[in-house]
Amino acid sequence: GAVVSQHPSRVICKSGTSVKIECRSLDFQATTMFWYRQFPKQSLMLMATSNEGSKATYEQGVEKDKFLINHASLTLSTLTVTSAHPEDSSFYICSARDRLSSGNTIYFGEGSWLTVV
Amino acid sequence: QQQVKQSPQSLIVQKGGISIINCAYENTAFDYFPWYQQFPGKGPALLIAIRPDVSEKKEGRFTISFNKSAKQFSLHIMDSQPGDSATYFCAANMEYGNKLVFGAGTILRVKS
């Protein structure tokens, strides 16, 4: 099956610094990627939709200047948490839609744990 | 219109039993209904999905039942195993649409 890879899987950063998380579709082209945030024992919260070559669409309440999303190619999207604070500590998950699939299959990455100290 | 309501919140099933998780949706434009399985510390994995032109889809021990008129769909896990213990999310969106709308999740524990 299609694979979506996230890196790093775990990252610890100091408060005030920025951290970048990568999301790659390994065996398919993804015109659309999605970034989610998940708190323990809760559902996935969509943060933004990332379209290749255009600006991301952010969900209501998500600060676009804090969570910078870049989708420079059909296989790579990045999420940069700028000036991170402890409240940004969370599990960040990306997903990607296979543009060539006949249906609407969306595959998820393994997630990235961010801890801000 | 965008909500997907999932129940129960948690479920305990004996090994070999049937696990049943239910979801209901409001938006009649939804036409793609996947179920995801998530283990602790991992991303969700697509388990099985259904479109509204069929009432049931079976893949191994996993079956989706779909009731279009009631706007409900459910996941049945037959012969539940301890390895099935995970969080299950139902979701919905429109074909070729973008956003997946997720249910709140069900924590399943299969007792051996």
PDB file of N, CA, C and O in Angstrom, chain A residues 32 34 36 38 42-44 46 49 59 91 93 97 102-106 108-111 113, chain B residues 32 36 38 41-44 46 51 89 93-100 102-105 107:
ATOM      1  N   THR A  32      -2.451  16.974  -2.767  1.00  0.00           N
ATOM      2  CA  THR A  32      -3.022  17.513  -1.531  1.00  0.00           C
ATOM      3  C   THR A  32      -2.498  16.741  -0.325  1.00  0.00           C
ATOM      4  O   THR A  32      -2.530  15.512  -0.310  1.00  0.00           O
ATOM      5  N   PHE A  34      -2.477  16.956   4.131  1.00  0.00           N
ATOM      6  CA  PHE A  34      -3.210  17.517   5.261  1.00  0.00           C
ATOM      7  C   PHE A  34      -2.354  17.414   6.514  1.00  0.00           C
ATOM      8  O   PHE A  34      -1.648  16.435   6.715  1.00  0.00           O
ATOM      9  N   TYR A  36      -2.572  17.441  10.693  1.00  0.00           N
ATOM     10  CA  TYR A  36      -3.447  17.292  11.842  1.00  0.00           C
ATOM     11  C   TYR A  36      -2.642  17.426  13.121  1.00  0.00           C
ATOM     12  O   TYR A  36      -1.439  17.195  13.162  1.00  0.00           O
ATOM     13  N   GLN A  38      -3.058  16.087  17.207  1.00  0.00           N
ATOM     14  CA  GLN A  38      -3.824  15.175  18.046  1.00  0.00           C
ATOM     15  C   GLN A  38      -3.317  15.222  19.472  1.00  0.00           C
ATOM     16  O   GLN A  38      -2.127  14.993  19.726  1.00  0.00           O
ATOM     17  N   GLN A  42      -7.637  11.922  22.159  1.00  0.00           N
ATOM     18  CA  GLN A  42      -8.597  12.746  21.428  1.00  0.00           C
ATOM     19  C   GLN A  42      -8.527  12.437  19.938  1.00  0.00           C
ATOM     20  O   GLN A  42      -7.625  11.744  19.466  1.00  0.00           O
ATOM     21  N   SER A  43      -9.481  12.964  19.215  1.00  0.00           N
ATOM     22  CA  SER A  43      -9.516  12.731  17.782  1.00  0.00           C
ATOM     23  C   SER A  43      -8.524  13.645  17.068  1.00  0.00           C
ATOM     24  O   SER A  43      -7.872  14.488  17.693  1.00  0.00           O
ATOM     25  N   LEU A  44      -8.413  13.446  15.780  1.00  0.00           N
ATOM     26  CA  LEU A  44      -7.506  14.271  14.986  1.00  0.00           C
ATOM     27  C   LEU A  44      -8.170  15.610  14.674  1.00  0.00           C
ATOM     28  O   LEU A  44      -9.330  15.665  14.274  1.00  0.00           O
ATOM     29  N   LEU A  46      -7.932  18.754  12.238  1.00  0.00           N
ATOM     30  CA  LEU A  46      -7.327  19.252  11.016  1.00  0.00           C
ATOM     31  C   LEU A  46      -6.822  20.672  11.230  1.00  0.00           C
ATOM     32  O   LEU A  46      -7.559  21.542  11.688  1.00  0.00           O
ATOM     33  N   THR A  49      -4.900  22.404   5.068  1.00  0.00           N
ATOM     34  CA  THR A  49      -4.838  21.626   3.834  1.00  0.00           C
ATOM     35  C   THR A  49      -3.779  22.259   2.947  1.00  0.00           C
ATOM     36  O   THR A  49      -3.807  23.473   2.707  1.00  0.00           O
ATOM     37  N   GLU A  59      -7.449  25.938   8.890  1.00  0.00           N
ATOM     38  CA  GLU A  59      -8.732  25.842   9.568  1.00  0.00           C
ATOM     39  C   GLU A  59      -8.887  27.016  10.531  1.00  0.00           C
ATOM     40  O   GLU A  59      -7.909  27.628  10.964  1.00  0.00           O
ATOM     41  N   PHE A  91       1.090  15.731  19.193  1.00  0.00           N
ATOM     42  CA  PHE A  91       1.357  14.727  18.157  1.00  0.00           C
ATOM     43  C   PHE A  91       0.857  15.312  16.843  1.00  0.00           C
ATOM     44  O   PHE A  91      -0.328  15.627  16.716  1.00  0.00           O
ATOM     45  N   ILE A  93       0.352  14.923  12.784  1.00  0.00           N
ATOM     46  CA  ILE A  93       0.211  13.854  11.797  1.00  0.00           C
ATOM     47  C   ILE A  93      -0.117  14.465  10.442  1.00  0.00           C
ATOM     48  O   ILE A  93      -0.952  15.364  10.343  1.00  0.00           O
ATOM     49  N   ARG A  97      -3.227  12.548  -0.186  1.00  0.00           N
ATOM     50  CA  ARG A  97      -4.191  11.936  -1.092  1.00  0.00           C
ATOM     51  C   ARG A  97      -3.485  11.575  -2.391  1.00  0.00           C
ATOM     52  O   ARG A  97      -2.803  12.401  -2.978  1.00  0.00           O
ATOM     53  N   SER A 102      -8.265   6.087  -8.209  1.00  0.00           N
ATOM     54  CA  SER A 102      -9.605   6.287  -8.762  1.00  0.00           C
ATOM     55  C   SER A 102     -10.589   6.735  -7.697  1.00  0.00           C
ATOM     56  O   SER A 102     -11.612   7.308  -7.984  1.00  0.00           O
ATOM     57  N   GLY A 103     -10.276   6.463  -6.480  1.00  0.00           N
ATOM     58  CA  GLY A 103     -11.172   6.835  -5.396  1.00  0.00           C
ATOM     59  C   GLY A 103     -10.676   8.035  -4.633  1.00  0.00           C
ATOM     60  O   GLY A 103     -10.188   8.989  -5.207  1.00  0.00           O
ATOM     61  N   ASN A 104     -10.789   7.951  -3.379  1.00  0.00           N
ATOM     62  CA  ASN A 104     -10.470   9.101  -2.542  1.00  0.00           C
ATOM     63  C   ASN A 104      -9.596   8.680  -1.380  1.00  0.00           C
ATOM     64  O   ASN A 104      -9.740   9.183  -0.285  1.00  0.00           O
ATOM     65  N   THR A 105      -8.704   7.749  -1.626  1.00  0.00           N
ATOM     66  CA  THR A 105      -7.928   7.183  -0.543  1.00  0.00           C
ATOM     67  C   THR A 105      -6.928   8.176   0.011  1.00  0.00           C
ATOM     68  O   THR A 105      -6.169   8.802  -0.728  1.00  0.00           O
ATOM     69  N   ILE A 106      -6.960   8.321   1.302  1.00  0.00           N
ATOM     70  CA  ILE A 106      -6.049   9.225   2.000  1.00  0.00           C
ATOM     71  C   ILE A 106      -5.224   8.399   2.964  1.00  0.00           C
ATOM     72  O   ILE A 106      -5.762   7.656   3.780  1.00  0.00           O
ATOM     73  N   PHE A 108      -2.127   8.118   5.899  1.00  0.00           N
ATOM     74  CA  PHE A 108      -1.551   8.892   6.993  1.00  0.00           C
ATOM     75  C   PHE A 108      -0.103   8.507   7.245  1.00  0.00           C
ATOM     76  O   PHE A 108       0.300   7.357   7.047  1.00  0.00           O
ATOM     77  N   GLY A 109       0.645   9.484   7.700  1.00  0.00           N
ATOM     78  CA  GLY A 109       1.996   9.217   8.164  1.00  0.00           C
ATOM     79  C   GLY A 109       1.975   8.654   9.573  1.00  0.00           C
ATOM     80  O   GLY A 109       0.911   8.516  10.189  1.00  0.00           O
ATOM     81  N   GLU A 110       3.155   8.338  10.087  1.00  0.00           N
ATOM     82  CA  GLU A 110       3.266   7.734  11.406  1.00  0.00           C
ATOM     83  C   GLU A 110       3.198   8.754  12.542  1.00  0.00           C
ATOM     84  O   GLU A 110       3.156   8.386  13.701  1.00  0.00           O
ATOM     85  N   GLY A 111       3.212  10.024  12.179  1.00  0.00           N
ATOM     86  CA  GLY A 111       3.104  11.044  13.204  1.00  0.00           C
ATOM     87  C   GLY A 111       4.460  11.502  13.736  1.00  0.00           C
ATOM     88  O   GLY A 111       5.459  10.784  13.651  1.00  0.00           O
ATOM     89  N   TRP A 113       6.030  13.363  17.251  1.00  0.00           N
ATOM     90  CA  TRP A 113       5.821  13.867  18.601  1.00  0.00           C
ATOM     91  C   TRP A 113       6.692  15.098  18.792  1.00  0.00           C
ATOM     92  O   TRP A 113       7.909  15.037  18.652  1.00  0.00           O
TER      93      TRP A 113
ATOM     94  N   TYR B  32     -18.010   8.950   0.906  1.00  0.00           N
ATOM     95  CA  TYR B  32     -16.859   8.086   1.140  1.00  0.00           C
ATOM     96  C   TYR B  32     -16.688   7.964   2.641  1.00  0.00           C
ATOM     97  O   TYR B  32     -16.608   8.983   3.340  1.00  0.00           O
ATOM     98  N   TYR B  36     -10.438   4.059  10.287  1.00  0.00           N
ATOM     99  CA  TYR B  36      -9.009   4.036  10.547  1.00  0.00           C
ATOM    100  C   TYR B  36      -8.754   3.371  11.904  1.00  0.00           C
ATOM    101  O   TYR B  36      -9.541   3.526  12.854  1.00  0.00           O
ATOM    102  N   GLN B  38      -5.862   3.097  14.914  1.00  0.00           N
ATOM    103  CA  GLN B  38      -4.676   3.791  15.412  1.00  0.00           C
ATOM    104  C   GLN B  38      -4.177   3.130  16.686  1.00  0.00           C
ATOM    105  O   GLN B  38      -4.920   3.003  17.663  1.00  0.00           O
ATOM    106  N   GLY B  41       0.738   6.086  19.840  1.00  0.00           N
ATOM    107  CA  GLY B  41       1.975   6.637  19.325  1.00  0.00           C
ATOM    108  C   GLY B  41       2.190   6.466  17.841  1.00  0.00           C
ATOM    109  O   GLY B  41       3.269   6.780  17.323  1.00  0.00           O
ATOM    110  N   LYS B  42       1.185   5.990  17.136  1.00  0.00           N
ATOM    111  CA  LYS B  42       1.296   5.773  15.698  1.00  0.00           C
ATOM    112  C   LYS B  42       0.237   6.582  14.959  1.00  0.00           C
ATOM    113  O   LYS B  42      -0.758   6.996  15.531  1.00  0.00           O
ATOM    114  N   GLY B  43       0.466   6.767  13.659  1.00  0.00           N
ATOM    115  CA  GLY B  43      -0.533   7.434  12.855  1.00  0.00           C
ATOM    116  C   GLY B  43      -1.680   6.490  12.528  1.00  0.00           C
ATOM    117  O   GLY B  43      -1.541   5.275  12.620  1.00  0.00           O
ATOM    118  N   PRO B  44      -2.821   7.021  12.150  1.00  0.00           N
ATOM    119  CA  PRO B  44      -3.963   6.174  11.783  1.00  0.00           C
ATOM    120  C   PRO B  44      -3.663   5.381  10.514  1.00  0.00           C
ATOM    121  O   PRO B  44      -3.043   5.903   9.585  1.00  0.00           O
ATOM    122  N   LEU B  46      -5.466   3.157   7.406  1.00  0.00           N
ATOM    123  CA  LEU B  46      -6.738   2.859   6.760  1.00  0.00           C
ATOM    124  C   LEU B  46      -7.056   1.381   6.905  1.00  0.00           C
ATOM    125  O   LEU B  46      -6.252   0.514   6.549  1.00  0.00           O
ATOM    126  N   ARG B  51     -18.470   3.035   0.050  1.00  0.00           N
ATOM    127  CA  ARG B  51     -19.204   4.101  -0.618  1.00  0.00           C
ATOM    128  C   ARG B  51     -20.682   3.787  -0.502  1.00  0.00           C
ATOM    129  O   ARG B  51     -21.062   2.627  -0.346  1.00  0.00           O
ATOM    130  N   PHE B  89     -11.322   5.099  14.425  1.00  0.00           N
ATOM    131  CA  PHE B  89     -11.975   6.332  14.016  1.00  0.00           C
ATOM    132  C   PHE B  89     -12.781   6.077  12.751  1.00  0.00           C
ATOM    133  O   PHE B  89     -12.265   5.518  11.779  1.00  0.00           O
ATOM    134  N   ASN B  93     -16.076  11.917   3.909  1.00  0.00           N
ATOM    135  CA  ASN B  93     -15.911  13.120   3.094  1.00  0.00           C
ATOM    136  C   ASN B  93     -16.578  12.892   1.746  1.00  0.00           C
ATOM    137  O   ASN B  93     -17.225  11.867   1.519  1.00  0.00           O
ATOM    138  N   MET B  94     -16.425  13.868   0.896  1.00  0.00           N
ATOM    139  CA  MET B  94     -17.025  13.777  -0.437  1.00  0.00           C
ATOM    140  C   MET B  94     -15.982  13.267  -1.413  1.00  0.00           C
ATOM    141  O   MET B  94     -14.812  13.636  -1.316  1.00  0.00           O
ATOM    142  N   GLU B  95     -16.387  12.402  -2.317  1.00  0.00           N
ATOM    143  CA  GLU B  95     -15.441  11.869  -3.285  1.00  0.00           C
ATOM    144  C   GLU B  95     -14.778  13.018  -4.019  1.00  0.00           C
ATOM    145  O   GLU B  95     -15.438  13.967  -4.451  1.00  0.00           O
ATOM    146  N   TYR B  96     -13.463  12.935  -4.096  1.00  0.00           N
ATOM    147  CA  TYR B  96     -12.632  13.955  -4.724  1.00  0.00           C
ATOM    148  C   TYR B  96     -12.660  15.265  -3.958  1.00  0.00           C
ATOM    149  O   TYR B  96     -12.144  16.274  -4.406  1.00  0.00           O
ATOM    150  N   GLY B  97     -13.301  15.224  -2.797  1.00  0.00           N
ATOM    151  CA  GLY B  97     -13.218  16.379  -1.917  1.00  0.00           C
ATOM    152  C   GLY B  97     -11.958  16.284  -1.096  1.00  0.00           C
ATOM    153  O   GLY B  97     -11.167  15.360  -1.225  1.00  0.00           O
ATOM    154  N   ASN B  98     -11.756  17.225  -0.237  1.00  0.00           N
ATOM    155  CA  ASN B  98     -10.511  17.269   0.492  1.00  0.00           C
ATOM    156  C   ASN B  98     -10.612  16.785   1.933  1.00  0.00           C
ATOM    157  O   ASN B  98      -9.977  15.821   2.307  1.00  0.00           O
ATOM    158  N   LYS B  99     -11.394  17.462   2.728  1.00  0.00           N
ATOM    159  CA  LYS B  99     -11.328  17.222   4.158  1.00  0.00           C
ATOM    160  C   LYS B  99     -12.027  15.943   4.583  1.00  0.00           C
ATOM    161  O   LYS B  99     -13.164  15.693   4.223  1.00  0.00           O
ATOM    162  N   LEU B 100     -11.301  15.186   5.382  1.00  0.00           N
ATOM    163  CA  LEU B 100     -11.914  14.074   6.081  1.00  0.00           C
ATOM    164  C   LEU B 100     -12.481  14.608   7.390  1.00  0.00           C
ATOM    165  O   LEU B 100     -11.770  15.279   8.135  1.00  0.00           O
ATOM    166  N   PHE B 102     -13.649  13.499  10.985  1.00  0.00           N
ATOM    167  CA  PHE B 102     -13.452  12.339  11.840  1.00  0.00           C
ATOM    168  C   PHE B 102     -14.467  12.271  12.968  1.00  0.00           C
ATOM    169  O   PHE B 102     -14.916  13.298  13.500  1.00  0.00           O
ATOM    170  N   GLY B 103     -14.797  11.055  13.346  1.00  0.00           N
ATOM    171  CA  GLY B 103     -15.525  10.842  14.582  1.00  0.00           C
ATOM    172  C   GLY B 103     -14.584  11.021  15.758  1.00  0.00           C
ATOM    173  O   GLY B 103     -13.379  11.177  15.583  1.00  0.00           O
ATOM    174  N   ALA B 104     -15.133  10.945  16.952  1.00  0.00           N
ATOM    175  CA  ALA B 104     -14.348  11.204  18.163  1.00  0.00           C
ATOM    176  C   ALA B 104     -13.432  10.046  18.528  1.00  0.00           C
ATOM    177  O   ALA B 104     -12.511  10.211  19.328  1.00  0.00           O
ATOM    178  N   GLY B 105     -13.675   8.879  17.952  1.00  0.00           N
ATOM    179  CA  GLY B 105     -12.831   7.726  18.233  1.00  0.00           C
ATOM    180  C   GLY B 105     -13.434   6.791  19.258  1.00  0.00           C
ATOM    181  O   GLY B 105     -14.198   7.207  20.140  1.00  0.00           O
ATOM    182  N   ILE B 107     -12.084   3.654  21.813  1.00  0.00           N
ATOM    183  CA  ILE B 107     -10.965   2.868  22.337  1.00  0.00           C
ATOM    184  C   ILE B 107     -11.447   1.446  22.573  1.00  0.00           C
ATOM    185  O   ILE B 107     -12.327   1.217  23.416  1.00  0.00           O
TER     186      ILE B 107
END
